[in-house]
Amino acid sequence: MKIAIVSGKDEGPSKLNAFDNALSDAGIGDVNLIKVSSMLAGNAEINTLPKLKPGAMVNCVLSEVTSDKPGDEITAVIALAIGEELGCVVETSGINRNLDELIEEAKMMVNYMMGKRGVEKKQDIIVEYATTTVREIASVVASVVYLKDEIIE
């Protein structure tokens, strides 16, 4: 199993446009995202995001938040852990929440999921996040993208 971990942030004239712009900033704006639950194969290999085929159906775990309140600090966080047999991904987000607290929350959740399954981590937890202060309307995203040959250009 191959995955990529991405994040992005941007503003737009509407909430939808801000979200779309954040997806584009993350490199996943020209595909159809299919939200999946949070499991990885134990052999998960982390890659840089390749160029994806426009319109491809792409599985992902997605954390996102959008705000139209100027001055809001918005943050999207993804954390993942990989074991021998499987791995887990968690997502969390917040408005005007401390970044370190969100990261710790994500780490706690992924540690819990791995522990509940009796799976030992092969490496440290990996965290990806996007954060920004809203000027007018902004969105942030963080995602684990599941890569298959048929979606790669």
XYZ file of N, CA and C in Angstrom, residues 58-117:
180
model
N -10.327 9.189 -5.688
C -9.179 9.023 -4.793
C -9.649 8.824 -3.348
N -9.266 7.703 -2.755
C -9.564 7.445 -1.348
C -8.640 8.272 -0.470
N -9.188 8.793 0.630
C -8.373 9.587 1.541
C -9.002 9.642 2.930
N -8.165 9.927 3.911
C -8.632 10.360 5.224
C -8.411 11.863 5.213
N -9.435 12.630 5.536
C -9.372 14.077 5.362
C -9.776 14.813 6.636
N -8.921 15.721 7.055
C -9.242 16.656 8.121
C -9.376 18.025 7.476
N -10.443 18.730 7.814
C -10.635 20.053 7.200
C -11.455 20.930 8.117
N -11.222 22.223 7.987
C -12.046 23.208 8.687
C -12.031 24.495 7.868
N -13.183 25.155 7.851
C -13.351 26.399 7.101
C -14.019 27.419 8.013
N -13.622 28.670 7.878
C -14.238 29.735 8.675
C -14.361 31.004 7.843
N -15.441 31.743 8.114
C -15.625 33.041 7.482
C -15.585 34.164 8.513
N -14.937 33.880 9.653
C -14.815 34.887 10.705
C -13.379 35.410 10.737
N -13.140 36.636 10.231
C -11.784 37.176 10.231
C -11.160 37.123 11.628
N -9.901 36.703 11.644
C -9.160 36.591 12.891
C -9.155 35.200 13.488
N -10.094 34.332 13.061
C -10.074 32.951 13.540
C -8.766 32.279 13.139
N -8.225 31.491 14.032
C -7.071 30.637 13.734
C -7.642 29.240 13.499
N -7.499 28.729 12.265
C -8.058 27.420 11.934
C -6.939 26.423 11.670
N -7.154 25.181 12.105
C -6.113 24.161 12.011
C -6.735 22.811 11.684
N -6.112 22.095 10.753
C -6.472 20.715 10.425
C -5.242 19.847 10.673
N -5.442 18.711 11.354
C -4.329 17.835 11.731
C -4.644 16.391 11.328
N -3.620 15.714 10.828
C -3.653 14.274 10.552
C -2.485 13.656 11.317
N -2.721 12.505 11.949
C -1.630 11.753 12.581
C -1.776 10.301 12.175
N -0.636 9.647 11.952
C -0.697 8.241 11.589
C 0.424 7.465 12.245
N 0.129 6.191 12.477
C 1.099 5.256 13.036
C 1.008 3.976 12.220
N 2.151 3.363 11.975
C 2.191 2.148 11.172
C 2.845 1.035 11.992
N 2.182 -0.121 12.027
C 2.712 -1.298 12.686
C 3.050 -2.370 11.657
N 3.438 -3.546 12.132
C 3.782 -4.640 11.218
C 2.580 -5.088 10.398
N 1.421 -5.195 11.048
C 0.251 -5.757 10.371
C -0.726 -4.710 9.870
N -0.788 -3.587 10.548
C -1.696 -2.531 10.115
C -1.268 -1.200 10.698
N -1.899 -0.167 10.213
C -1.645 1.177 10.710
C -2.956 1.909 10.889
N -2.902 3.010 11.610
C -4.100 3.809 11.880
C -3.832 5.272 11.552
N -4.883 5.948 11.103
C -4.831 7.374 10.809
C -5.951 8.038 11.598
N -5.671 9.197 12.171
C -6.719 9.989 12.831
C -6.678 11.400 12.283
N -7.825 12.050 12.378
C -7.915 13.439 11.961
C -8.602 14.232 13.054
N -8.179 15.467 13.209
C -8.833 16.392 14.119
C -8.655 17.792 13.551
N -9.473 18.712 14.023
C -9.371 20.095 13.548
C -9.908 21.010 14.630
N -9.646 22.288 14.470
C -10.148 23.222 15.460
C -10.132 24.651 14.976
N -10.967 25.441 15.628
C -11.002 26.885 15.410
C -10.601 27.530 16.728
N -9.554 28.352 16.662
C -9.016 29.049 17.839
C -8.592 28.069 18.935
N -8.010 26.939 18.501
C -7.463 25.971 19.445
C -5.953 25.959 19.303
N -5.266 25.694 20.381
C -3.814 25.654 20.410
C -3.297 24.516 19.520
N -2.353 24.835 18.628
C -1.806 23.852 17.699
C -1.203 22.670 18.437
N -0.389 22.932 19.459
C 0.241 21.833 20.196
C -0.792 20.918 20.834
N -1.880 21.488 21.333
C -2.936 20.669 21.941
C -3.636 19.799 20.894
N -3.865 20.349 19.702
C -4.470 19.552 18.629
C -3.552 18.410 18.206
N -2.262 18.691 18.109
C -1.302 17.642 17.743
C -1.274 16.565 18.820
N -1.235 16.961 20.071
C -1.243 15.975 21.171
C -2.529 15.164 21.175
N -3.654 15.807 20.884
C -4.936 15.099 20.794
C -4.877 14.039 19.700
N -4.339 14.403 18.544
C -4.233 13.456 17.436
C -3.302 12.292 17.801
N -2.171 12.599 18.424
C -1.245 11.531 18.836
C -1.898 10.596 19.843
N -2.626 11.155 20.798
C -3.312 10.333 21.795
C -4.311 9.404 21.112
N -5.076 9.936 20.165
C -6.094 9.123 19.498
C -5.468 7.995 18.686
N -4.385 8.282 17.966
C -3.776 7.225 17.151
C -3.078 6.201 18.049
N -2.468 6.640 19.142
C -1.885 5.696 20.099
C -2.969 4.786 20.672
N -4.113 5.367 21.008
C -5.216 4.583 21.551
C -5.674 3.524 20.542
N -5.867 3.944 19.283
C -6.328 3.005 18.252
C -5.348 1.850 18.070
N -4.061 2.165 18.057
C -3.053 1.109 17.894
C -3.058 0.196 19.119
N -3.118 0.794 20.317
C -3.115 0.010 21.544
C -4.343 -0.870 21.663
N -5.496 -0.352 21.295
C -6.745 -1.106 21.348
C -6.668 -2.348 20.477
N -5.901 -2.267 19.397
C -5.739 -3.383 18.477
C -4.521 -4.247 18.816
